Short mmCIF file of C-alpha atoms and ligand atoms in Angstrom, two decimals:
data_model
loop_
_atom_site.label_atom_id
_atom_site.label_comp_id
_atom_site.label_asym_id
_atom_site.label_seq_id
_atom_site.Cartn_x
_atom_site.Cartn_y
_atom_site.Cartn_z
CA UNK A 1 -26.04 34.51 -8.15
CA UNK A 2 -22.47 33.26 -8.50
CA UNK A 3 -21.86 29.83 -9.90
CA UNK A 4 -19.11 27.33 -9.22
CA UNK A 5 -16.54 28.19 -11.86
CA UNK A 6 -13.56 26.03 -10.98
CA UNK A 7 -12.53 23.32 -8.53
CA UNK A 8 -8.83 22.48 -8.36
CA UNK A 9 -7.29 19.71 -6.30
CA UNK A 10 -3.69 18.95 -5.52
CA UNK A 11 -1.87 16.45 -3.36
CA UNK A 12 1.12 17.66 -1.37
CA UNK A 13 3.82 15.89 0.55
CA UNK A 14 4.77 17.57 3.80
CA UNK A 15 7.88 16.66 5.75
CA UNK A 16 7.32 15.40 9.29
CA UNK A 17 9.67 16.44 12.13
CA UNK A 18 11.65 13.26 12.76
CA UNK A 19 9.43 10.22 12.33
CA UNK A 20 5.73 9.87 13.21
CA UNK A 21 5.22 6.31 14.40
CA UNK A 22 2.03 4.57 15.54
CA UNK A 23 0.82 0.96 15.92
CA UNK A 24 0.54 0.21 12.21
CA UNK A 25 3.03 2.42 10.45
CA UNK A 26 5.62 5.16 10.48
CA UNK A 27 5.88 8.28 8.36
CA UNK A 28 8.59 10.78 7.44
CA UNK A 29 6.18 12.57 5.13
CA UNK A 30 2.49 13.33 5.27
CA UNK A 31 0.27 13.49 2.21
CA UNK A 32 -2.55 15.97 2.22
CA UNK A 33 -5.12 17.08 -0.31
CA UNK A 34 -5.86 20.76 -0.95
CA UNK A 35 -8.96 21.98 -2.77
CA UNK A 36 -9.57 25.43 -4.19
CA UNK A 37 -13.06 26.44 -5.30
CA UNK A 38 -13.58 29.55 -7.37
CA UNK A 39 -16.96 31.18 -7.89
CA UNK A 40 -17.95 33.18 -10.98
CA UNK A 41 -17.74 36.48 -9.02
CA UNK A 42 -14.11 35.75 -8.13
CA UNK A 43 -14.74 34.53 -4.56
CA UNK A 44 -12.30 31.77 -3.62
CA UNK A 45 -12.64 29.06 -0.94
CA UNK A 46 -10.10 26.59 0.39
CA UNK A 47 -10.26 23.10 1.88
CA UNK A 48 -7.80 20.50 3.08
CA UNK A 49 -8.06 16.86 4.16
CA UNK A 50 -5.62 13.98 4.46
CA UNK A 51 -6.57 10.68 2.81
CA UNK A 52 -5.12 7.62 4.59
CA UNK A 53 -6.04 4.00 3.86
CA UNK A 54 -6.17 2.88 7.49
CA UNK A 55 -8.26 5.79 8.69
CA UNK A 56 -10.29 7.33 5.85
CA UNK A 57 -10.18 4.18 3.72
CA UNK A 58 -8.60 5.87 0.69
CA UNK A 59 -5.10 5.92 -0.77
CA UNK A 60 -4.01 9.53 -1.40
CA UNK A 61 -3.81 9.14 -5.19
CA UNK A 62 -7.23 7.46 -5.24
CA UNK A 63 -8.70 10.30 -3.20
CA UNK A 64 -7.19 12.82 -5.59
CA UNK A 65 -8.53 11.00 -8.67
CA UNK A 66 -12.01 10.51 -7.20
CA UNK A 67 -12.10 14.13 -6.02
CA UNK A 68 -11.18 15.42 -9.48
CA UNK A 69 -13.90 13.38 -11.12
CA UNK A 70 -16.53 14.57 -8.66
CA UNK A 71 -15.33 18.18 -8.88
CA UNK A 72 -16.20 18.28 -12.57
CA UNK A 73 -19.85 17.64 -11.70
CA UNK A 74 -20.12 20.84 -9.65
CA UNK A 75 -19.11 23.27 -12.37
CA UNK A 76 -21.77 25.76 -13.44
CA UNK A 77 -24.10 25.11 -10.49
CA UNK A 78 -25.52 28.16 -8.67
CA UNK A 79 -23.72 28.25 -5.32
CA UNK A 80 -26.97 29.21 -3.56
CA UNK A 81 -27.93 25.58 -4.15
CA UNK A 82 -25.32 24.72 -1.54
CA UNK A 83 -27.26 21.87 0.09
CA UNK A 84 -27.69 20.20 -3.28
CA UNK A 85 -23.97 20.62 -4.07
CA UNK A 86 -23.01 19.02 -0.75
CA UNK A 87 -25.47 16.15 -1.27
CA UNK A 88 -24.03 15.59 -4.73
CA UNK A 89 -20.55 15.31 -3.22
CA UNK A 90 -21.81 12.81 -0.65
CA UNK A 91 -23.18 10.57 -3.40
CA UNK A 92 -20.23 10.95 -5.79
CA UNK A 93 -17.57 10.47 -3.13
CA UNK A 94 -18.96 7.66 -1.04
CA UNK A 95 -15.94 5.79 0.27
CA UNK A 96 -13.67 8.83 -0.24
CA UNK A 97 -14.32 10.90 2.87
CA UNK A 98 -11.09 12.94 2.70
CA UNK A 99 -11.71 13.86 -0.95
CA UNK A 100 -15.24 14.90 -0.03
CA UNK A 101 -13.94 16.83 2.99
CA UNK A 102 -11.40 18.83 0.98
CA UNK A 103 -13.95 19.88 -1.66
CA UNK A 104 -16.90 20.37 0.72
CA UNK A 105 -14.77 22.52 3.04
CA UNK A 106 -13.61 24.66 0.11
CA UNK A 107 -17.17 25.06 -1.14
CA UNK A 108 -18.41 25.98 2.34
CA UNK A 109 -15.51 28.42 2.77
CA UNK A 110 -16.36 30.12 -0.54
CA UNK A 111 -20.06 30.33 0.32
CA UNK A 112 -19.37 31.70 3.80
CA UNK A 113 -17.01 34.34 2.36
CA UNK A 114 -19.59 35.32 -0.21
CA UNK A 115 -21.95 36.09 2.67
CA UNK A 116 -19.31 37.48 5.03
CA UNK A 117 -20.04 34.78 7.62
CA UNK A 118 -17.70 32.53 9.61
CA UNK A 119 -17.70 28.88 8.52
CA UNK A 120 -19.08 27.65 11.87
CA UNK A 121 -22.21 29.77 11.37
CA UNK A 122 -22.94 27.83 8.22
CA UNK A 123 -22.73 24.35 9.76
CA UNK A 124 -24.70 24.74 12.96
CA UNK A 125 -23.73 27.98 14.68
CA UNK A 126 -20.57 29.24 16.39
CA UNK A 127 -20.63 28.62 20.14
CA UNK A 128 -16.94 28.78 21.07
CA UNK A 129 -14.86 25.67 20.94
CA UNK A 130 -14.84 24.05 24.36
CA UNK A 131 -11.42 23.05 25.64
CA UNK A 132 -8.72 25.40 24.50
CA UNK A 133 -5.48 23.40 24.82
CA UNK A 134 -4.54 20.69 22.40
CA UNK A 135 -3.21 17.28 23.26
CA UNK A 136 0.21 16.70 21.75
CA UNK A 137 1.39 13.37 20.39
CA UNK A 138 4.24 11.27 21.69
CA UNK A 139 5.11 8.88 18.83
CA UNK A 140 5.52 5.18 19.44
CA UNK A 141 9.02 4.07 20.38
CA UNK A 142 11.11 2.56 23.14
CA UNK A 143 9.98 3.57 26.64
CA UNK A 144 13.09 5.74 27.19
CA UNK A 145 12.65 7.52 23.87
CA UNK A 146 9.03 8.28 24.63
CA UNK A 147 9.89 9.50 28.13
CA UNK A 148 12.52 11.83 26.68
CA UNK A 149 10.13 13.22 24.10
CA UNK A 150 7.39 13.68 26.73
CA UNK A 151 9.77 15.61 29.02
CA UNK A 152 10.82 17.84 26.16
CA UNK A 153 7.18 18.62 25.32
CA UNK A 154 6.33 19.39 28.94
CA UNK A 155 9.36 21.67 29.20
CA UNK A 156 7.96 23.56 26.20
CA UNK A 157 4.65 24.15 27.99
CA UNK A 158 2.50 21.24 26.86
CA UNK A 159 0.39 19.80 29.66
CA UNK A 160 -1.77 17.21 27.90
CA UNK A 161 -0.15 14.28 26.13
CA UNK A 162 -1.41 11.63 23.74
CA UNK A 163 0.92 8.68 24.04
CA UNK A 164 0.86 6.33 21.07
CA UNK A 165 0.88 2.62 21.96
CA UNK A 166 1.07 -0.46 19.79
CA UNK A 167 1.47 -3.62 21.85
CA UNK A 168 2.52 -5.94 23.27
CA UNK A 169 0.62 -4.92 26.38
CA UNK A 170 3.52 -5.40 28.82
CA UNK A 171 5.68 -3.05 26.76
CA UNK A 172 2.82 -0.56 26.38
CA UNK A 173 2.47 -0.36 30.16
CA UNK A 174 6.25 0.18 30.42
CA UNK A 175 5.98 2.98 27.88
CA UNK A 176 3.32 4.79 29.88
CA UNK A 177 5.16 4.18 33.16
CA UNK A 178 8.33 5.71 31.70
CA UNK A 179 6.38 8.73 30.44
CA UNK A 180 4.58 9.18 33.76
CA UNK A 181 7.84 8.98 35.70
CA UNK A 182 9.41 11.53 33.39
CA UNK A 183 6.62 14.11 33.47
CA UNK A 184 5.23 13.70 37.00
CA UNK A 185 1.66 13.72 38.28
CA UNK A 186 0.47 17.11 37.04
CA UNK A 187 0.48 16.25 33.34
CA UNK A 188 -2.64 14.84 31.65
CA UNK A 189 -1.82 11.53 29.96
CA UNK A 190 -4.09 9.97 27.35
CA UNK A 191 -3.12 7.01 25.15
CA UNK A 192 -4.04 5.80 21.67
CA UNK A 193 -3.60 2.10 20.89
CA UNK A 194 -4.69 2.55 17.23
CA UNK A 195 -6.48 -0.84 17.22
CA UNK A 196 -3.47 -2.81 18.45
CA UNK A 197 -5.01 -4.83 21.28
CA UNK A 198 -7.25 -7.85 21.64
CA UNK A 199 -10.12 -7.74 24.12
CA UNK A 200 -8.03 -9.59 26.75
CA UNK A 201 -5.00 -7.37 26.13
CA UNK A 202 -7.22 -4.36 26.60
CA UNK A 203 -8.65 -5.54 29.91
CA UNK A 204 -5.12 -6.14 31.25
CA UNK A 205 -3.79 -2.85 29.90
CA UNK A 206 -6.67 -0.72 31.15
CA UNK A 207 -6.25 -1.90 34.72
CA UNK A 208 -2.55 -0.96 34.70
CA UNK A 209 -3.07 2.29 32.84
CA UNK A 210 -5.66 3.43 35.36
CA UNK A 211 -3.04 3.05 38.11
CA UNK A 212 -0.71 5.26 36.07
CA UNK A 213 -3.34 7.99 35.96
CA UNK A 214 -4.27 7.64 32.27
CA UNK A 215 -7.54 9.50 31.71
CA UNK A 216 -8.54 8.36 28.20
CA UNK A 217 -7.78 5.33 26.01
CA UNK A 218 -8.39 5.74 22.29
CA UNK A 219 -9.28 2.94 19.88
CA UNK A 220 -8.07 0.00 22.01
CA UNK A 221 -9.61 -2.62 19.67
CA UNK A 222 -9.85 -3.19 15.90
CA UNK A 223 -12.07 -0.62 14.19
CA UNK A 224 -14.68 -3.10 12.92
CA UNK A 225 -15.33 -4.75 16.29
CA UNK A 226 -18.08 -2.43 17.48
CA UNK A 227 -19.64 -4.96 19.85
CA UNK A 228 -16.41 -5.60 21.70
CA UNK A 229 -15.73 -1.87 21.92
CA UNK A 230 -19.18 -1.27 23.36
CA UNK A 231 -18.71 -4.06 25.88
CA UNK A 232 -15.26 -2.87 26.85
CA UNK A 233 -16.50 0.69 27.33
CA UNK A 234 -18.99 -0.44 29.95
CA UNK A 235 -16.42 -2.29 32.10
CA UNK A 236 -13.30 -0.20 31.54
CA UNK A 237 -11.89 1.68 34.54
CA UNK A 238 -10.67 4.37 32.08
CA UNK A 239 -12.97 6.13 29.57
CA UNK A 240 -12.70 4.81 26.00
CA UNK A 241 -12.65 6.88 22.80
CA UNK A 242 -13.47 5.57 19.34
CA UNK A 243 -11.68 6.96 16.30
CA UNK A 244 -11.14 4.61 13.32
CA UNK A 245 -14.46 2.85 14.14
CA UNK A 246 -16.57 5.84 13.13
CA UNK A 247 -16.57 6.75 9.44
CA UNK A 248 -20.23 7.66 9.22
CA UNK A 249 -23.14 8.75 11.38
CA UNK A 250 -24.47 5.24 10.97
CA UNK A 251 -21.36 3.83 12.70
CA UNK A 252 -21.90 6.22 15.58
CA UNK A 253 -25.54 5.28 16.01
CA UNK A 254 -24.67 1.56 15.78
CA UNK A 255 -22.09 1.93 18.55
CA UNK A 256 -24.59 3.74 20.71
CA UNK A 257 -27.23 1.05 20.15
CA UNK A 258 -24.71 -1.57 21.24
CA UNK A 259 -24.28 0.31 24.51
CA UNK A 260 -21.06 2.19 23.84
CA UNK A 261 -20.36 4.97 26.30
CA UNK A 262 -17.39 7.27 26.18
CA UNK A 263 -15.83 9.60 23.66
CA UNK A 264 -16.13 9.93 19.91
CA UNK A 265 -13.06 11.38 18.23
CA UNK A 266 -14.41 13.43 15.33
CA UNK A 267 -11.95 14.04 12.50
CA UNK A 268 -13.09 16.20 9.61
CA UNK A 269 -11.00 14.20 7.09
CA UNK A 270 -12.36 10.86 8.27
CA UNK A 271 -16.06 11.77 8.31
CA UNK A 272 -16.17 13.73 5.02
CA UNK A 273 -16.16 17.43 5.80
CA UNK A 274 -16.82 20.16 8.28
CA UNK A 275 -20.59 19.92 7.69
CA UNK A 276 -20.66 16.19 8.51
CA UNK A 277 -18.30 16.62 11.48
CA UNK A 278 -20.51 19.31 13.01
CA UNK A 279 -23.61 17.18 12.54
CA UNK A 280 -21.87 14.16 14.04
CA UNK A 281 -20.83 16.20 17.06
CA UNK A 282 -24.38 17.35 17.66
CA UNK A 283 -25.77 13.82 17.29
CA UNK A 284 -23.08 12.41 19.61
CA UNK A 285 -24.00 14.92 22.29
CA UNK A 286 -27.69 14.15 21.91
CA UNK A 287 -26.91 10.46 22.35
CA UNK A 288 -25.14 11.30 25.61
CA UNK A 289 -21.63 10.67 24.29
CA UNK A 290 -18.60 12.85 24.95
CA UNK A 291 -16.89 14.38 21.93
CA UNK A 292 -13.33 15.20 21.03
CA UNK A 293 -11.94 16.71 17.83
CA UNK A 294 -8.91 15.05 16.29
CA UNK A 295 -6.83 15.49 13.17
CA UNK A 296 -4.68 13.64 10.67
CA UNK A 297 -1.14 14.58 9.65
CA UNK A 298 -2.29 17.73 7.90
CA UNK A 299 -1.48 21.42 7.80
CA UNK A 300 -3.11 24.37 9.52
CA UNK A 301 -5.85 24.85 6.92
CA UNK A 302 -7.42 21.53 7.97
CA UNK A 303 -6.99 22.45 11.62
CA UNK A 304 -8.71 25.81 11.07
CA UNK A 305 -11.74 23.94 9.64
CA UNK A 306 -11.67 21.51 12.60
CA UNK A 307 -11.83 24.49 14.97
CA UNK A 308 -14.93 25.77 13.20
CA UNK A 309 -16.58 22.34 13.46
CA UNK A 310 -15.62 22.20 17.14
CA UNK A 311 -17.24 25.53 17.75
CA UNK A 312 -20.59 23.93 16.85
CA UNK A 313 -20.49 20.99 19.33
CA UNK A 314 -17.87 22.15 21.86
CA UNK A 315 -15.82 18.99 22.40
CA UNK A 316 -14.32 18.34 25.82
CA UNK A 317 -10.98 17.31 24.29
CA UNK A 318 -9.07 18.87 21.39
CA UNK A 319 -6.39 16.85 19.67
CA UNK A 320 -5.21 19.27 16.99
CA UNK A 321 -1.42 19.15 17.05
CA UNK A 322 -0.61 18.15 13.44
CA UNK A 323 1.02 21.44 12.33
CA UNK A 324 3.33 21.16 15.34
CA UNK A 325 4.51 17.75 14.07
CA UNK A 326 5.41 19.02 10.59
CA UNK A 327 8.62 20.63 9.35
CA UNK A 328 6.61 22.93 7.12
CA UNK A 329 3.13 24.40 7.09
CA UNK A 330 2.36 25.58 3.57
CA UNK A 331 -1.08 26.93 4.54
CA UNK A 332 0.19 29.25 7.28
CA UNK A 333 -3.19 29.67 9.02
CA UNK A 334 -3.09 31.01 12.55
CA UNK A 335 -4.65 28.20 14.59
CA UNK A 336 -2.74 28.55 17.86
CA UNK A 337 -2.92 31.53 20.17
CA UNK A 338 0.33 30.16 21.55
CA UNK A 339 0.86 26.38 21.48
CA UNK A 340 -0.66 24.43 23.16
CA UNK A 341 -3.48 27.00 23.30
CA UNK A 342 -5.66 27.08 20.22
CA UNK A 343 -7.00 30.24 18.68
CA UNK A 344 -10.73 30.91 18.65
CA UNK A 345 -12.09 30.32 15.12
CA UNK A 346 -13.03 33.44 13.22
CA UNK A 347 -14.38 34.36 9.78
CA UNK A 348 -14.96 35.17 7.11
CA UNK A 349 -15.19 31.56 5.99
CA UNK A 350 -12.52 29.42 7.55
CA UNK A 351 -10.70 32.60 8.54
CA UNK A 352 -7.51 32.00 6.65
CA UNK A 353 -5.99 33.04 3.34
CA UNK A 354 -3.64 30.12 2.77
CA UNK A 355 -0.39 30.87 0.97
CA UNK A 356 -0.95 28.04 -1.47
CA UNK A 357 -0.62 27.70 -5.19
CA UNK A 358 -2.94 24.89 -6.22
MG1 MG B 1 -6.58 7.99 17.05
#
């Protein structure tokens, strides 16, 4: 059977439309990691993931270096020993989830292509992806700027917004009020505080945000404070989602044990690959949690993989707008039927021949 013949990794900078600003930083460029796996019969697979210190815990250059070292340990292995290859990546790339995700996704893509199967079939079974419209991000800014941006998005057909917040709470409430006034009642408004609030801030904010019709509040508290997040989720008038708090399945189970209820935002880059994401989605559902699929600032190849993972656990919310926030999309995978509607994932593999030279 074919063996793993080559694994190539490269880091690319992608220009962002305008500036992407959230609670703890702003970006004019995104950095994303592409992996290309070649098998000895010529089959090629592709993967992408975006390393980010505040989310995946890795600096991009560190992810690239770690990924290259681990990649060398896969060469020559029979690809039919796929489970063993994935386990090896887990061990070698502990603490580098985006590096693992890029390589694991490429390996899975190659294996799925070899067998003519769609990627989702390989990681739990394709069941269709749940919600079909993506949220779209309104970057952090002055209330008037955010209202203007939200109106523009709604005029382009987007009906579900993710409004980035960052404190102080009074200003955050003004931001959401300005957005709500600009877009009217019919638009779905979710917010993401990206860890910016204290417990008391959060209690104050949530009460006001509920009055403004906000339906979901993501990562209101610092990532490490699982107990406070669990507590907040049981008293909040608005459902809570965790994002940065969940790097591993263990984090998810710990949150559940502490009594967390609400949504888990599953990001392929943050959890270490499409195989881990699919498993996490299934476990979350079995624990009675709601799931959503999110993304980093990454191109359409990563989004295509996220759609395949989603097809396994059918999240109720899709937050897969990154290619719409970029000036350029070097992968060129078709992931939207027509924005904001996402395309159904299809095979073989991840269903995309990216136009990349890696
Ligand atoms: Mg988030």
